[in-house]
Coordinates of C-alpha atoms and ligand atoms in Angstrom, one line a residue:
M53 CA 91.5 74.5 113.7
N54 CA 91.5 77.3 111.1
D55 CA 90.7 76.0 107.6
D56 CA 92.4 79.0 106.0
A57 CA 95.7 78.3 107.7
P58 CA 98.7 78.1 105.4
R59 CA 99.7 74.4 105.3
I60 CA 102.3 72.1 103.7
H61 CA 102.1 68.4 103.5
L62 CA 105.3 66.6 104.4
G63 CA 104.1 63.0 104.4
S64 CA 106.0 62.2 101.2
L65 CA 109.3 63.6 102.6
L66 CA 109.0 61.4 105.7
R67 CA 108.7 58.4 103.4
A68 CA 111.5 59.3 101.0
P69 CA 113.9 62.1 100.4
G70 CA 112.6 64.9 98.0
D71 CA 111.1 68.3 98.1
V72 CA 107.6 69.7 98.4
S73 CA 106.3 73.2 98.0
A74 CA 103.2 75.3 98.8
S75 CA 102.1 78.8 98.0
G76 CA 99.1 81.0 98.5
E77 CA 97.8 84.0 100.4
V78 CA 96.7 84.6 104.0
Q79 CA 94.6 87.5 105.3
E80 CA 95.4 86.6 108.9
L81 CA 97.3 84.1 111.0
H82 CA 96.0 82.4 114.1
Y83 CA 98.8 81.4 116.3
E84 CA 99.7 80.8 120.0
Q85 CA 102.1 82.8 122.1
A86 CA 102.9 81.3 125.5
G87 CA 99.7 79.2 125.2
T88 CA 97.4 82.2 124.4
P89 CA 95.6 82.3 121.1
Q90 CA 96.6 85.4 119.0
V91 CA 95.5 86.7 115.6
L92 CA 97.8 88.6 113.3
R93 CA 95.7 90.5 110.7
F94 CA 97.3 91.9 107.5
A95 CA 96.2 95.1 105.7
E96 CA 95.9 93.0 102.5
P97 CA 96.2 89.3 101.6
A98 CA 99.8 88.3 102.2
A99 CA 101.5 86.1 99.6
Y100 CA 103.8 83.2 100.7
G101 CA 105.8 80.6 98.9
I102 CA 107.5 77.8 100.8
D103 CA 109.8 75.0 99.6
I104 CA 111.0 72.2 101.9
N105 CA 113.6 69.7 101.0
S106 CA 115.1 66.7 102.8
L107 CA 118.5 66.9 104.5
E108 CA 120.2 64.1 106.5
G109 CA 118.1 61.9 108.8
N110 CA 115.1 63.7 110.3
E111 CA 116.2 67.2 109.2
F112 CA 114.8 69.4 106.4
W113 CA 115.5 72.8 105.0
L114 CA 112.7 75.3 104.5
Q115 CA 113.1 78.3 102.2
G116 CA 110.8 80.7 100.6
Y117 CA 109.2 84.2 101.0
F118 CA 106.4 85.9 102.8
E119 CA 105.1 89.3 102.0
P120 CA 102.8 90.6 104.8
V121 CA 101.6 94.2 104.9
L122 CA 101.2 95.3 108.5
T123 CA 99.4 98.3 110.0
Q124 CA 101.5 99.9 112.7
E125 CA 101.2 103.2 114.6
C126 CA 103.5 106.1 113.9
S127 CA 105.6 106.2 117.0
R128 CA 105.3 110.0 117.2
C129 CA 101.7 110.8 116.3
L130 CA 100.0 107.3 116.5
K131 CA 98.5 107.6 113.0
P132 CA 98.2 104.2 111.3
V133 CA 101.1 103.4 109.0
T134 CA 101.1 100.7 106.3
V135 CA 104.3 98.7 106.5
P136 CA 105.0 96.2 103.7
L137 CA 107.5 93.5 104.5
E138 CA 109.4 91.2 102.1
L139 CA 110.7 88.4 104.2
T140 CA 113.1 85.9 102.9
L141 CA 112.7 82.6 104.7
G142 CA 115.5 80.0 105.4
T143 CA 115.0 77.7 108.4
L144 CA 116.3 74.4 109.4
M145 CA 113.5 71.9 110.4
Q146 CA 113.5 68.8 112.5
Y147 CA 110.9 66.0 112.6
R148 CA 110.0 64.8 116.1
P149 CA 107.0 62.5 115.9
A150 CA 105.8 63.2 119.5
V151 CA 105.5 67.0 119.0
P152 CA 101.8 67.9 118.6
E153 CA 102.3 71.6 117.6
S154 CA 105.3 72.9 115.7
F155 CA 107.5 75.4 117.5
L156 CA 110.7 77.3 117.0
E157 CA 113.7 76.7 119.2
E158 CA 117.3 77.8 119.1
A159 CA 119.6 75.1 117.7
E160 CA 123.1 74.5 119.2
T161 CA 124.5 76.6 116.3
G162 CA 122.4 79.6 117.5
E163 CA 120.1 79.3 114.4
E164 CA 116.4 79.0 114.6
L165 CA 115.1 75.4 114.4
L166 CA 111.5 74.6 113.4
V167 CA 110.4 71.4 115.2
F168 CA 107.3 69.6 113.9
G169 CA 105.6 66.3 114.6
N170 CA 102.5 66.5 112.4
P171 CA 103.3 65.8 108.7
D172 CA 100.3 68.1 107.8
L173 CA 102.3 71.1 108.9
D174 CA 100.4 74.3 109.8
L175 CA 102.7 77.2 109.0
S176 CA 100.7 79.8 111.0
N177 CA 103.0 79.8 114.0
Y178 CA 106.1 79.9 111.9
L179 CA 105.0 82.7 109.6
A180 CA 103.6 84.8 112.5
E181 CA 106.9 84.5 114.4
M182 CA 108.9 85.4 111.2
T183 CA 106.7 88.5 110.8
L184 CA 107.1 89.6 114.3
L185 CA 110.9 89.2 114.1
G186 CA 111.0 91.0 110.8
S187 CA 108.8 94.0 111.6
P188 CA 110.3 97.3 112.6
L189 CA 110.1 98.2 116.3
T190 CA 109.0 101.7 115.5
V191 CA 107.8 103.4 112.3
L192 CA 107.1 107.0 111.3
H193 CA 104.2 108.0 109.1
D194 CA 106.6 110.7 107.7
P195 CA 110.2 111.2 108.5
H196 CA 109.3 114.8 109.4
C197 CA 106.4 113.9 111.6
K198 CA 106.1 116.6 114.3
G199 CA 104.3 114.2 116.7
L200 CA 101.7 115.1 119.4
C201 CA 102.0 117.9 121.9
Q202 CA 103.1 116.3 125.2
V203 CA 100.9 118.8 127.1
C204 CA 97.6 118.6 125.3
G205 CA 98.0 115.7 122.9
H206 CA 97.2 117.9 119.8
D207 CA 98.6 116.6 116.5
L208 CA 101.3 119.1 115.7
N209 CA 101.3 118.0 112.0
E210 CA 97.9 119.7 111.6
S211 CA 98.8 123.0 113.3
P212 CA 100.8 124.3 116.2
C213 CA 99.0 124.5 119.6
E214 CA 99.5 127.1 122.3
H215 CA 102.3 125.0 123.9
S216 CA 104.3 124.6 120.7
A217 CA 103.9 128.3 119.9
A218 CA 105.7 129.1 123.2
V219 CA 108.8 127.2 122.3
P220 CA 109.1 126.4 118.6
I221 CA 109.9 122.7 118.2
E222 CA 112.5 123.2 115.4
D223 CA 114.5 125.5 117.6
E224 CA 114.4 123.0 120.4
Y225 CA 115.7 120.2 118.2
A226 CA 118.5 122.4 116.9
S227 CA 119.6 123.5 120.3
Q228 CA 120.2 119.9 121.5
P229 CA 123.2 118.4 119.9
G230 CA 122.9 114.6 119.8
I231 CA 119.1 114.6 119.6
Q232 CA 118.3 115.3 116.0
E233 CA 115.0 114.9 114.5
G234 CA 114.9 111.4 113.0
S235 CA 117.7 110.1 115.2
Q236 CA 117.4 106.7 116.8
H237 CA 116.7 108.2 120.1
A238 CA 114.0 110.4 118.9
R239 CA 112.4 107.6 117.0
Q240 CA 112.2 105.3 120.0
N241 CA 110.6 107.8 122.2
P242 CA 108.3 110.4 120.5
F243 CA 108.9 112.8 123.4
A244 CA 112.6 112.2 123.9
A245 CA 113.5 115.3 122.0
L246 CA 111.1 117.4 124.0
S247 CA 112.2 116.2 127.4
G248 CA 114.4 119.1 128.0
L249 CA 111.7 121.6 126.9
K250 CA 111.1 124.3 129.5
L251 CA 107.8 126.1 129.3
P252 CA 107.7 129.7 130.4
E253 CA 105.9 130.1 133.7
D254 CA 103.4 133.0 133.8
Ligands
ZN428 ZN1 103.4 110.6 112.7
ZN429 ZN1 99.6 121.6 123.3

């Protein structure tokens, strides 16, 4: 049990319709993924505000915000990049008394459904999942990041290396229509734009 976990107490909602709210900051989230404990650490304390109100029967509506700042690697040069997120939360909730740990499942409508059984609800799992869903798959530390040399691993932002001198990278980008610097393809694979690069044999 993590004492710093973001929590919201839903006991009053289970007794009578109404709404409850909670807010605060978290530096990290302890959660489980496929039964394995995980920790998600933020670059700075992440502010959250959650409001939950009663719907029909055993259902509730959660809304609020979460503003985690992640540290991810530049997908071309692997430098750490600070990624601030502003997540808007809106999730249907369902109370099932027998459920020990809350979890997200897909409702019949295709929406996410947060299922909980403990009225003292730990929001760690939920906020961690929303963060992972909301974070970009790849980031660049600079839109013009030159990446690492695929031969020697040198950071080409600092200076060219002997390999990049042989075939200037800018020319190579320009000569390949469809693979522009900054394109989706190039972002997903830092070396995609260099895959057709032919080094002179001497
Ligand atoms: Zn970079
Ligand atoms: Zn090199």
